[in-house]
Coordinates of C-alpha atoms in Angstrom, one line a residue:
Chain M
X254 CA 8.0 -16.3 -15.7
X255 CA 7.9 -12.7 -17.2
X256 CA 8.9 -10.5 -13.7
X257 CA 5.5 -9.0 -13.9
X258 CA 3.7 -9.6 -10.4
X259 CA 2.4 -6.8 -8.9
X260 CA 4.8 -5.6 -6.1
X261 CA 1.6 -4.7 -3.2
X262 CA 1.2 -5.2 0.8
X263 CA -0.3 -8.5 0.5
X264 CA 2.4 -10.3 -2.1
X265 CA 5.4 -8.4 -1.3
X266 CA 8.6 -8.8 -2.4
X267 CA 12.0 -9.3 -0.3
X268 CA 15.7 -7.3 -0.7
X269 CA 18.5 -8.5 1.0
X270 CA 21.6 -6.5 1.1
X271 CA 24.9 -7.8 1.6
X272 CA 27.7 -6.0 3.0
X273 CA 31.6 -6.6 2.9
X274 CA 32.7 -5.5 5.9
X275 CA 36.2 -6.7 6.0
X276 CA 39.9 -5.5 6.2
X277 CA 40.5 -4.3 2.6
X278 CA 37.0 -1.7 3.0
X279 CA 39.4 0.3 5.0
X280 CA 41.4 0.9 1.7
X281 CA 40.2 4.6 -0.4
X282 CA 37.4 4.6 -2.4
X283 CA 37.8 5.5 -6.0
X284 CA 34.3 6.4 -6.7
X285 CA 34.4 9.2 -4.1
X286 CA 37.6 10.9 -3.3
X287 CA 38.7 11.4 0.6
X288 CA 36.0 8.2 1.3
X289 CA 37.0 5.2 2.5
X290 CA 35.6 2.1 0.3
X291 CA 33.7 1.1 4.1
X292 CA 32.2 4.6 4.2
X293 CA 31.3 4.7 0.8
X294 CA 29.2 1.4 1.3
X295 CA 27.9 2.6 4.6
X296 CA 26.8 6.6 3.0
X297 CA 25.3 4.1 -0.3
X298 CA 23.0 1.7 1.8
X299 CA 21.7 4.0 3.8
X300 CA 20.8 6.4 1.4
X301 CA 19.2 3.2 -0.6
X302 CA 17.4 2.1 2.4
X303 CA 15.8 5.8 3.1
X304 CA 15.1 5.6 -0.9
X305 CA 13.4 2.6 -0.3
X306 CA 11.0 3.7 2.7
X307 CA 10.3 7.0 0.9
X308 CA 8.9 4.8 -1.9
X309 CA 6.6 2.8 0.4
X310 CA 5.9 6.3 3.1
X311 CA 2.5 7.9 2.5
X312 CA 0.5 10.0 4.2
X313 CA -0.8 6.9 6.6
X314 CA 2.6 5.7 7.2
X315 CA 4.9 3.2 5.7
X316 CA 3.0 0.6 3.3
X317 CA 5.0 -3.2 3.3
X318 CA 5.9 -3.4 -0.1
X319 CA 9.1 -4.8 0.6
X320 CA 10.8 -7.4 3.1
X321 CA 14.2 -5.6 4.3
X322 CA 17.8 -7.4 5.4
X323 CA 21.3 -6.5 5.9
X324 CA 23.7 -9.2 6.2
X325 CA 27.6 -8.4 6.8
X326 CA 30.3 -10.1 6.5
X327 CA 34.5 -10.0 7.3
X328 CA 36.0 -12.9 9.7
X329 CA 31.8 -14.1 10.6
X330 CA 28.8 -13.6 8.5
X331 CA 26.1 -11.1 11.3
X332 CA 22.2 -10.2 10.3
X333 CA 22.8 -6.2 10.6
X334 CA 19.6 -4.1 11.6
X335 CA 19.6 -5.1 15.2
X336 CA 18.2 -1.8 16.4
X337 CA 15.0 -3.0 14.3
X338 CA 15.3 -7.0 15.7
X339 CA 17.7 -8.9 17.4
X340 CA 16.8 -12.2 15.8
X341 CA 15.2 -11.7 12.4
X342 CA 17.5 -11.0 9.0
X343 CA 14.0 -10.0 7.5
X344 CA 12.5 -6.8 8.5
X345 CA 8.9 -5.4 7.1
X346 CA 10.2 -2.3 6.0
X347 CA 8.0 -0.3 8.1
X348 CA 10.0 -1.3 11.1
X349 CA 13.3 -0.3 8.9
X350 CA 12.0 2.8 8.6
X351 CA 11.0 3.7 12.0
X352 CA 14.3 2.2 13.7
X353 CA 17.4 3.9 12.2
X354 CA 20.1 3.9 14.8
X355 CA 20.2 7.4 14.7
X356 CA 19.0 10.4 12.7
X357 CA 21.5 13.2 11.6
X358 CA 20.3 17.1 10.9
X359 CA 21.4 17.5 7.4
X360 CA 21.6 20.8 5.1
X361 CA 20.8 21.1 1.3
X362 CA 19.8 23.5 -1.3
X363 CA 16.7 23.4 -2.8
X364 CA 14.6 24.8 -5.5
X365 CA 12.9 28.2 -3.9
X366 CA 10.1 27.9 -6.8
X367 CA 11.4 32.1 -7.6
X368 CA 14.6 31.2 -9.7
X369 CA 17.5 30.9 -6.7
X370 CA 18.1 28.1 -4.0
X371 CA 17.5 27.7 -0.2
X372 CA 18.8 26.2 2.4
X373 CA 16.9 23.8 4.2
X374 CA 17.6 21.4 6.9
X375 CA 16.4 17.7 6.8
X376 CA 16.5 14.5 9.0
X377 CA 18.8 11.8 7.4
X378 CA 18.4 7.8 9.1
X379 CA 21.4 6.5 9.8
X380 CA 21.0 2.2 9.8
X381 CA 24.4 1.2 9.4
X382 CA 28.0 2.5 9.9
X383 CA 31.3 2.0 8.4
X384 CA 32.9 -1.6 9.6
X385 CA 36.5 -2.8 8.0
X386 CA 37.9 -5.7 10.0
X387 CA 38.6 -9.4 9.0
X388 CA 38.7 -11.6 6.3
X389 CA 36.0 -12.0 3.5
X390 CA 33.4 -14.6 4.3
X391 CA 31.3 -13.7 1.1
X392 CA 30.0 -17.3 0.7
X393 CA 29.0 -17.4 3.8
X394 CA 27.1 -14.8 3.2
X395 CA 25.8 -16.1 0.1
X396 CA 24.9 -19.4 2.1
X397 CA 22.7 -17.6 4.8
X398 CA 21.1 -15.2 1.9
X399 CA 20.1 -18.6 -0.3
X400 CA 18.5 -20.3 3.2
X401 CA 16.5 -16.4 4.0
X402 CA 15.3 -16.6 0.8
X403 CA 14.1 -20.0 0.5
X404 CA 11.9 -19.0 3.3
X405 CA 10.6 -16.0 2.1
X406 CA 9.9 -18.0 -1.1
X407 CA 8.0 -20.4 0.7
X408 CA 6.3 -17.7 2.4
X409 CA 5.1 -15.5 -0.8
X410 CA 5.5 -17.8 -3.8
X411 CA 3.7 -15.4 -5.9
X412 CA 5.8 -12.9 -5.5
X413 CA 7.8 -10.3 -7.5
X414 CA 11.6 -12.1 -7.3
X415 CA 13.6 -11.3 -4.2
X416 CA 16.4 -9.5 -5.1
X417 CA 20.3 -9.9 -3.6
X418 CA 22.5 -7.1 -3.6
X419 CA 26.0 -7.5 -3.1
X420 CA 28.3 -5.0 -2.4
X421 CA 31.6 -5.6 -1.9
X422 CA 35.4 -5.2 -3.3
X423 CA 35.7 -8.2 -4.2
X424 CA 38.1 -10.7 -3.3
X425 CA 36.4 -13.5 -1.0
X426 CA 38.6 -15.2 1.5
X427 CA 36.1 -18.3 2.5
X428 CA 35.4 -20.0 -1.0
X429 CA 34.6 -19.7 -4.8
X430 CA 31.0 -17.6 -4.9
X431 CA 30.8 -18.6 -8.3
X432 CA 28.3 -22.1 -7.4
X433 CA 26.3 -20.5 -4.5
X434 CA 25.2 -17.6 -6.9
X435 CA 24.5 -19.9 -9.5
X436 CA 22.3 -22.2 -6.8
X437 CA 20.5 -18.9 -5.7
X438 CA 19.8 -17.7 -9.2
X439 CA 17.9 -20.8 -9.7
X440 CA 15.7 -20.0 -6.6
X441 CA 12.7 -18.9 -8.1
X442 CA 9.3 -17.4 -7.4
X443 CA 5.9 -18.0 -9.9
X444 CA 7.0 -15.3 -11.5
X445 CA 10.8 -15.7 -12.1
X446 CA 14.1 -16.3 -10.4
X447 CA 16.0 -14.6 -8.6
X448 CA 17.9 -11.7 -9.0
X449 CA 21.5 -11.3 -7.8
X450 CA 23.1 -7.8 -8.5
X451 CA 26.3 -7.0 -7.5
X452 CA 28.2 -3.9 -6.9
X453 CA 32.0 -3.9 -7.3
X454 CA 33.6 -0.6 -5.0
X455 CA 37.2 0.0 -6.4
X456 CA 40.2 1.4 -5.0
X457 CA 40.9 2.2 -8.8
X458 CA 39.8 5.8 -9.9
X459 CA 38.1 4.6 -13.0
X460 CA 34.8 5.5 -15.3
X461 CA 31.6 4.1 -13.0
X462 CA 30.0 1.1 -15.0
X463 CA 26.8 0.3 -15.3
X464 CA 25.0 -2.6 -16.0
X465 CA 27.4 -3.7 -18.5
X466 CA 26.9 -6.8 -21.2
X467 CA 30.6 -8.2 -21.1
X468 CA 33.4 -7.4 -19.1
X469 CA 35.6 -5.0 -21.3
X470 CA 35.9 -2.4 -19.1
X471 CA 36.3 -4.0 -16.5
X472 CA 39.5 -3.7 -14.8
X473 CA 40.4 -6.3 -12.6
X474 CA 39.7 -10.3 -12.3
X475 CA 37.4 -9.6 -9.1
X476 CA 35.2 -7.4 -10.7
X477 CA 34.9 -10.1 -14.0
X478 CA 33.9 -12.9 -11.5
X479 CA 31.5 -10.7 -10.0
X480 CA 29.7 -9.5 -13.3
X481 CA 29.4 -13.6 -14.1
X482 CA 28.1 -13.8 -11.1
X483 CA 25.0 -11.3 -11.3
X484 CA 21.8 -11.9 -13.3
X485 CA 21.0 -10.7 -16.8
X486 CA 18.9 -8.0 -16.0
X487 CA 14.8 -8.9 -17.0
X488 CA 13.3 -7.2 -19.5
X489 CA 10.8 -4.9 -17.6
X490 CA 14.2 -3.7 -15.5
X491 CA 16.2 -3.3 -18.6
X492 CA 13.4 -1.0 -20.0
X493 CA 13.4 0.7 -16.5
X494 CA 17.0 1.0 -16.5
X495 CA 16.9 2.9 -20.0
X496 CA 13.9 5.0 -19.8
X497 CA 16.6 6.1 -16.5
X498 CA 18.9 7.0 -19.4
X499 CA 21.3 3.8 -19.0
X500 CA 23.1 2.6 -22.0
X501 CA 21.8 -1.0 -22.2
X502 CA 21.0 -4.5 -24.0
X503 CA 19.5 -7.6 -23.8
X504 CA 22.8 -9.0 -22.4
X505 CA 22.8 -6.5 -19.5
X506 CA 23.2 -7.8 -16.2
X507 CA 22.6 -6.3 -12.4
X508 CA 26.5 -5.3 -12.0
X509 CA 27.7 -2.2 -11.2
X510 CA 31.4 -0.8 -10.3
X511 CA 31.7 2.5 -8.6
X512 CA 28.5 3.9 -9.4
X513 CA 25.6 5.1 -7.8
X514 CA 23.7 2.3 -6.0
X515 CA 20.3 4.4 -5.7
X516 CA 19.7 3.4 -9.1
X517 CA 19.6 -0.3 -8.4
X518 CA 16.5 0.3 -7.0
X519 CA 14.6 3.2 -8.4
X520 CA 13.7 0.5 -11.2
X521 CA 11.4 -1.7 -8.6
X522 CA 8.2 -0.5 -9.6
X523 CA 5.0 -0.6 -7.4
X524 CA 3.3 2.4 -9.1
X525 CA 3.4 6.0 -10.8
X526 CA 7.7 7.1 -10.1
X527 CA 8.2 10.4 -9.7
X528 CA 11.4 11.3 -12.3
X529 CA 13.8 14.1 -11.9
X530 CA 12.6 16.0 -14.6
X531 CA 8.9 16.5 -13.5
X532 CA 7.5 20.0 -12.4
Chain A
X108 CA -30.1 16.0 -16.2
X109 CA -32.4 18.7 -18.5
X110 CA -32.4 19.0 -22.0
X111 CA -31.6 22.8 -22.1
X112 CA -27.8 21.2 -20.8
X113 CA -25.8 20.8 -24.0
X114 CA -24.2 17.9 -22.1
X115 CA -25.1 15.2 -20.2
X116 CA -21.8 13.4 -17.9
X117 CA -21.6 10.7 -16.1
X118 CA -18.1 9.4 -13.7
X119 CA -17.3 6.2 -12.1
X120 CA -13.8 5.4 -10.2
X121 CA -12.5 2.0 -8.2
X122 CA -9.7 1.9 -6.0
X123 CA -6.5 -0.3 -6.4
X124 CA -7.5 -3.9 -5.9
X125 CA -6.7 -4.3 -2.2
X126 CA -6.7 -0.9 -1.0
X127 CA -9.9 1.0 0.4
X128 CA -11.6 3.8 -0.8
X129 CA -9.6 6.4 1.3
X130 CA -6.3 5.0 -0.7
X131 CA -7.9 6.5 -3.8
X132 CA -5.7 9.2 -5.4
X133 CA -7.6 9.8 -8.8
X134 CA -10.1 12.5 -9.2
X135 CA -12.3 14.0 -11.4
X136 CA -14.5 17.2 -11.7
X137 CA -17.5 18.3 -13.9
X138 CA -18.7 21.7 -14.0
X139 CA -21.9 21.5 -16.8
X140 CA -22.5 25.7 -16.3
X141 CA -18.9 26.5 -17.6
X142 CA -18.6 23.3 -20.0
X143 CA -15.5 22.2 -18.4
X144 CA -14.6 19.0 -16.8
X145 CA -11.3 17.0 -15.5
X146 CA -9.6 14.2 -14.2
X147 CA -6.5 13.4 -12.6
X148 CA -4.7 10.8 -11.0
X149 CA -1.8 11.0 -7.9
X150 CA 1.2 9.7 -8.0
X151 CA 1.6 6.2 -5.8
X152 CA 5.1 7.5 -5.1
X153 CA 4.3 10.6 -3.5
X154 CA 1.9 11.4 -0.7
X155 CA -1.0 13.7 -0.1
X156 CA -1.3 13.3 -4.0
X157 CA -4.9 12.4 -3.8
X158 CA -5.7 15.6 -2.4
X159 CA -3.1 17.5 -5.1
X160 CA -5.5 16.1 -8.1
X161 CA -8.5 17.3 -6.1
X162 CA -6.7 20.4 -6.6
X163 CA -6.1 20.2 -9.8
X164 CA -9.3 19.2 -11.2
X165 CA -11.7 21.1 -9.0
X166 CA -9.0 24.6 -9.7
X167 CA -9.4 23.7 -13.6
X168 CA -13.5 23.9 -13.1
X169 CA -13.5 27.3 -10.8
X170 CA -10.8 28.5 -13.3
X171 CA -10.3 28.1 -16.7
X172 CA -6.6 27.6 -17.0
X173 CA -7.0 27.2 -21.3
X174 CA -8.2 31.2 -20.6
X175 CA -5.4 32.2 -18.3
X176 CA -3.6 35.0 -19.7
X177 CA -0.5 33.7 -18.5
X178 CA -1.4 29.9 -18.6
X179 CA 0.1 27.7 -15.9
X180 CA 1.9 30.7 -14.1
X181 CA -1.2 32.5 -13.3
X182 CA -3.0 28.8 -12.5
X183 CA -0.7 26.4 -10.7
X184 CA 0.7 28.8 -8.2
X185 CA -2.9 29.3 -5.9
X186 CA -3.6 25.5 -6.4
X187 CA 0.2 24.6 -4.9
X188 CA -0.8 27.1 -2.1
X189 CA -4.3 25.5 -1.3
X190 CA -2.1 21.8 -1.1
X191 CA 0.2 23.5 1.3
X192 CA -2.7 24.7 3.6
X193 CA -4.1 21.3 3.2
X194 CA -1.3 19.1 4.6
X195 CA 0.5 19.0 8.0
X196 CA 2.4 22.5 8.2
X197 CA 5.1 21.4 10.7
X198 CA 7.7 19.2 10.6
X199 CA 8.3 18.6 14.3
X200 CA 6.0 16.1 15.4
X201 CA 6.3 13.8 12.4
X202 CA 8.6 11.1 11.7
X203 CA 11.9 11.7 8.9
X204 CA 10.0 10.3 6.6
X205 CA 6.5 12.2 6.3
X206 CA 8.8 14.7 6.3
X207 CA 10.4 14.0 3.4
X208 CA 7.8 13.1 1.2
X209 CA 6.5 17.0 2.2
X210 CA 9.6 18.7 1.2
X211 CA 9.1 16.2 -2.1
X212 CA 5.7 17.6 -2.2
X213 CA 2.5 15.6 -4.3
X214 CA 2.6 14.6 -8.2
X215 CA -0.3 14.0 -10.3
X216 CA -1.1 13.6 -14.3
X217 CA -3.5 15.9 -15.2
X218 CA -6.1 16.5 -18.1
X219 CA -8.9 18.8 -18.7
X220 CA -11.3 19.8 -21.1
X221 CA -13.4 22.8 -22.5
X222 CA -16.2 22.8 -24.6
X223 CA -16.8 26.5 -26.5
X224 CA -20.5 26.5 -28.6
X225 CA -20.7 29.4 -30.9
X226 CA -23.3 30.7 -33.4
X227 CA -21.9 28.3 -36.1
X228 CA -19.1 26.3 -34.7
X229 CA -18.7 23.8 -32.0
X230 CA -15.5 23.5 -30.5
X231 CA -13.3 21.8 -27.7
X232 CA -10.0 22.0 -26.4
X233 CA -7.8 20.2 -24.1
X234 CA -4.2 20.8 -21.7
X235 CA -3.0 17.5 -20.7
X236 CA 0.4 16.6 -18.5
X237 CA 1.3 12.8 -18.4
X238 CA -0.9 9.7 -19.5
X239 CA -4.6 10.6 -18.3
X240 CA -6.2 10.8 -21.5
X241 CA -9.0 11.8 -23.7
X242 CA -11.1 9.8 -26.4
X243 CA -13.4 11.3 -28.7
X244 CA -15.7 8.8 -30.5
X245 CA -18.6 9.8 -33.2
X246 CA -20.8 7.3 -34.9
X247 CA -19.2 4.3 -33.1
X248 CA -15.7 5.4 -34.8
X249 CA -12.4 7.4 -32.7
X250 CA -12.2 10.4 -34.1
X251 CA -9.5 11.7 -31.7
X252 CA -7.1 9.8 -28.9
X253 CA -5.3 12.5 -26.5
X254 CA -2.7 13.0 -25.3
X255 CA -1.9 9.2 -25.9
X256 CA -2.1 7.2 -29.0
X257 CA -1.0 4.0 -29.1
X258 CA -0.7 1.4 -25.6
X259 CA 2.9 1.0 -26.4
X260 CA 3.6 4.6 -24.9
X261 CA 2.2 3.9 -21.6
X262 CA 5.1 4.1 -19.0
X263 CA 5.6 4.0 -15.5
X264 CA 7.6 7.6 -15.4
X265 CA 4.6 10.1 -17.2
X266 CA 5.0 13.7 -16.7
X267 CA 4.0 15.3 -13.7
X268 CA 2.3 18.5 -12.6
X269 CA 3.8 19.2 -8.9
X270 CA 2.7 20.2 -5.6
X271 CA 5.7 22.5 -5.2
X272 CA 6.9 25.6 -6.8
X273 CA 9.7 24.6 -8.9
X274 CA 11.7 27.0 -10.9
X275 CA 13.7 25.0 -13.3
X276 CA 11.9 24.0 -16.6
X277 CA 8.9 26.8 -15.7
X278 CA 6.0 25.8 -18.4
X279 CA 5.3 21.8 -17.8
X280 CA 5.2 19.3 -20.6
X281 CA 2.0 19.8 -21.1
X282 CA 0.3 18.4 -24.4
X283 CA -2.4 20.4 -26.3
X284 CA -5.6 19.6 -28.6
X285 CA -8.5 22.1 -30.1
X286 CA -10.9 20.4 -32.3
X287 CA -14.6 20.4 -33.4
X288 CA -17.3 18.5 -32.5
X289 CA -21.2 17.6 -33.1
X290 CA -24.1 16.9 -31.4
X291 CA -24.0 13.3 -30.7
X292 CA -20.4 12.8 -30.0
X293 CA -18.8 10.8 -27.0
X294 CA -16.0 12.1 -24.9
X295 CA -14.4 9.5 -22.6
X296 CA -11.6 10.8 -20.0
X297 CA -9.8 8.1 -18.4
X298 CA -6.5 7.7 -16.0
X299 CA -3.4 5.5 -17.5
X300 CA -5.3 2.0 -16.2
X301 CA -8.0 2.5 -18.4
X302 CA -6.5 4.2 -21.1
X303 CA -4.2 2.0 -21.6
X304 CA -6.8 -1.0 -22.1
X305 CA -9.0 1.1 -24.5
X306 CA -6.2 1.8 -26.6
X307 CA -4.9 -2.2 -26.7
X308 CA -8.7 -3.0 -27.2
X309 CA -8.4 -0.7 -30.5
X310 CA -5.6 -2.1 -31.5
X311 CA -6.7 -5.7 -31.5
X312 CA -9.6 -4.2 -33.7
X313 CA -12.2 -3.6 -30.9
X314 CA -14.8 -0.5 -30.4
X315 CA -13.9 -0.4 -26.3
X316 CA -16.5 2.3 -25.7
X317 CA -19.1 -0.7 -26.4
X318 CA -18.4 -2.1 -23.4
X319 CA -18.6 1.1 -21.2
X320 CA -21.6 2.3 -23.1
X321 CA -23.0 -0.6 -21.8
X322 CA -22.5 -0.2 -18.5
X323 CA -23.9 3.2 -18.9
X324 CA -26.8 1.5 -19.7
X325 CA -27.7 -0.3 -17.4
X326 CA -30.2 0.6 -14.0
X327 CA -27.4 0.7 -11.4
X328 CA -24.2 1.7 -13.5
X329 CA -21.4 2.0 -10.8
X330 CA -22.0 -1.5 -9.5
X331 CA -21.6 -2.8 -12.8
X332 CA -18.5 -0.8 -13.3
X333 CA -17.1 -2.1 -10.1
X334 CA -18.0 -5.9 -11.3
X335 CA -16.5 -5.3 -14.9
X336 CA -13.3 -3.5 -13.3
X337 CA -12.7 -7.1 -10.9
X338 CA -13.4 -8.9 -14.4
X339 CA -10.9 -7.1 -16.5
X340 CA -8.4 -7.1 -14.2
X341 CA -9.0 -10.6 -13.4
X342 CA -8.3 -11.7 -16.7
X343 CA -5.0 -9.2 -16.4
X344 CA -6.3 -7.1 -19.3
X345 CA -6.4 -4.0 -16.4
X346 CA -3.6 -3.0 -14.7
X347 CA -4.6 -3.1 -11.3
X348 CA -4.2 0.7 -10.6
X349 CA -6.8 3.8 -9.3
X350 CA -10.2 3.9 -12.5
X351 CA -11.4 7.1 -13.1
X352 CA -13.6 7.2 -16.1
X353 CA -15.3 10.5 -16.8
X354 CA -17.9 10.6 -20.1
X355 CA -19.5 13.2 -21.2
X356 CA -22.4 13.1 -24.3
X357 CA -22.7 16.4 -26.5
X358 CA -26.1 16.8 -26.9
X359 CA -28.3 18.2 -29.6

């Protein structure tokens, strides 16, 4: 079960994002200073799901590589997307992509190719905004993410592993997570199990950490529960993951805290990546 | 092919398995006048990128960018502007993310190759940027592998020659070869796919040229190709991915 099927449009694979919504988001963010932890999961999932599109978008249009959900959670556990279905938590990601809830004008500097920088203005998606009310239902949410991806499992059981990303601060308020992630780690495809990553947001001002081995610098008891809960990253990612200049080892797992959640998913591979360093 | 030609080449390319012929993004270029010939091979991640190595390759044959005074500055900058012209110039009618993959601009690996016969001396030399790559075989031995040599350094992040002027980093990291050669001698350019299975092949103490030699061979070569690229990557020794395989003999 080496993680090596081919990610394509006829044996896709299936990302499920899911998204603490609750009462303590509303609390600062320490990755990002003047953010709120709620807007700093809102600005990262957005900017992972137009990551994501861009790396399925070609000249033809958007290619299915992936199957796309949001899940939130606080006081009930909601499929998120609606613009793109009312019904569904799976998505092709072609219909992600053509049914943000809005589109903002953006500026940013770029390269002018004659030594200096120009401004340019650029459309950015906007799927999901900033929500902090309730409690913490995170095994809920864990629940209705095993049950989505059983079905997609039964649906493509070739396929590359469906991956789970939770983000969250980490103190569930329904249950212990700790048996539900181990039940949907054991989920697996033909070609391996599942992967559940998880990404701690902090109120705590500290170093980002990334895809750590053992829970040293890790400061608090949520963020220790959530490391044990997240996979040991596979080898092909772990290689992916250091060619991306991360510092790690065989022990690493799919856990960040504070850090950038773009790179979560620059590793998923379905061809030729185009690096920051190339001409 | 006549015998005056000091070569004789031959190409053959497949598609992804499961995507059509328009999906292609390799290419590859042969120009027998000027002894120069090319291949390479767009970038899945970017779009248009099939048209940026038709670009590439078919600039390297009008122009010889190993004779540029200036190298890639005099070279890349009309190519870039020849994509530009070739894609969809305004931004309004398109959705945010064709868009976005324009401002990106196209990617592509590139290699090519020049062949100089003087008087007394025959000699070759090759520019390549990422993991297309170059095997030189005399008397059923390798002589050279370029840029490439062992399958281990295949990755999924090769360098890249882009679509868009970019100022930082201004020469790309382009890889270099000048060698001799002699009548007789084989030159096989291949994108990463390929390459990467000839070089495991050597390593597990093969000759991998046998195999496309044969196919050369044989009455109706490209459909043979086709059946032995569905066979190797069958049997997973191929990565499914765009084939381009250029050869090219040196004749007496």
């Amino acid at each position: 079960m080496p993680y090596t099927a081919e990610i394509s449009r006829t044996n896709p694979t299936c990302i499920l994002f899911l998204i603490d919504q609750s009462s303590s988001m509303e609390g600062p963010f320490g990755g990002q200073q003047g953010k709120k932890k709620s807007e700093g999961v809102a600005d990262a999932i957005n900017r992972v799901l137009q990551n994501l599109v861009l790396k399925c978008a070609k000249a033809d249009g958007v290619r299915d590589y992936f199957h796309i959900g949001v899940i939130g959670y606080g006081d009930t556990v909601t499929p998120l997307l609606k613009n793109v279905s009312e019904n569904k938590v799976l998505h092709p990601i072609s219909a992600v992509a053509t049914s943000p809830m809005r589109v903002e004008q953006r500026k940013r500097l770029v390269d002018d190719g004659a030594g200096g920088f120009t401004e340019q203005s650029y459309r950015f998606p906007i799927w999901f905004e900033p929500v902090a009310e309730g409690k913490t239902a995170m095994y809920g949410a864990l629940e209705l993410a095993k049950q989505v991806i059983g079905g997609f499992l039964l649906r493509f059981p070739k396929c590359f592993p469906p991956l789970i990303i939770n983000l969250t601060d980490g103190q569930p308020s329904d249950a212990n997570p700790m048996q539900i992630a181990s039940e949907i780690r054991a989920l697996s495809s033909t070609d391996g199990q599942v992967l559940l990553f998880n990404a701690h947001i902090s109120e705590q001002e500290t170093v980002p950490v990334s895809f750590p081995s053992d829970d040293n610098r890790l400061p608090d008891i949520y963020a220790k529960v959530l490391l044990r809960m997240s996979s040991v990253l596979p080898d092909k990612l772990r290689l992916a993951a250091e060619e991306e200049g991360f510092a790690v080892n065989p022990n690493s797992r799919g856990f960040m805290f504070n850090a950038d959640l773009v790179a979560l998913v620059r590793f998923l591979e379905i061809g030729t990546r185009v690096a920051s360093h190339v001409r | 092919m006549t015998s005056q030609k000091p070569f004789r080449w031959s190409s053959f390319s497949q598609p992804k398995k499961g995507h059509s012929l328009a999906e292609y993004e390799d290419s590859a270029a042969a120009d027998l006048s000027v002894c120069r010939f090319a291949i390479a091979d767009g970038a899945s991640e970017s779009s248009y990128s099939g048209e940026w190595a038709n670009k590439l390759t078919f600039g390297f044959i009008e122009n010889s960018l190993l004779q540029a005074p200036n190298g890639w500055a005099d070279w890349l900058p009309p190519l870039q502007k020849l994509w530009a012209n070739s894609v969809p110039a305004s931004p309004e009618n398109i959705s945010w993310f064709a868009e976005e993959k324009l401002h990106d601009g196209a990617f592509a690996t590139f290699l090519g190759l020049e062949f100089t016969l003087l008087p007394n001396e025959r000699t070759y030399q090759a520019i390549a940027v990422g993991d297309s790559c170059l095997f030189h075989v005399r008397d059923d031995k390798l002589v050279k592998a370029f840029p490439l040599q062992a399958a281990s350094e295949f990755s999924s992040r090769p360098a890249l020659l882009s679509s868009k002027p970019r100022s930082a980093g201004k020469t790309p990291m382009e890889k270099r070869l000048l060698a001799n050669f002699l009548p007789g001698d084989i030159f096989y350019l291949m994108t990463d796919a390929l390459a990467c299975w000839f070089l495991t092949e050597l390593e597990s103490g093969k000759k991998p040229w046998l195999d496309l030699n044969d196919i050369r061979s044989l009455p109706t070569p490209e459909m043979f190709f086709e059946t032995w690229v569905t066979t190797q990557r069958e049997s997973a020794a191929l990565k499914n991915d765009d084939i381009t395989l250029l050869v090219i003999d040196a004749l007496e």
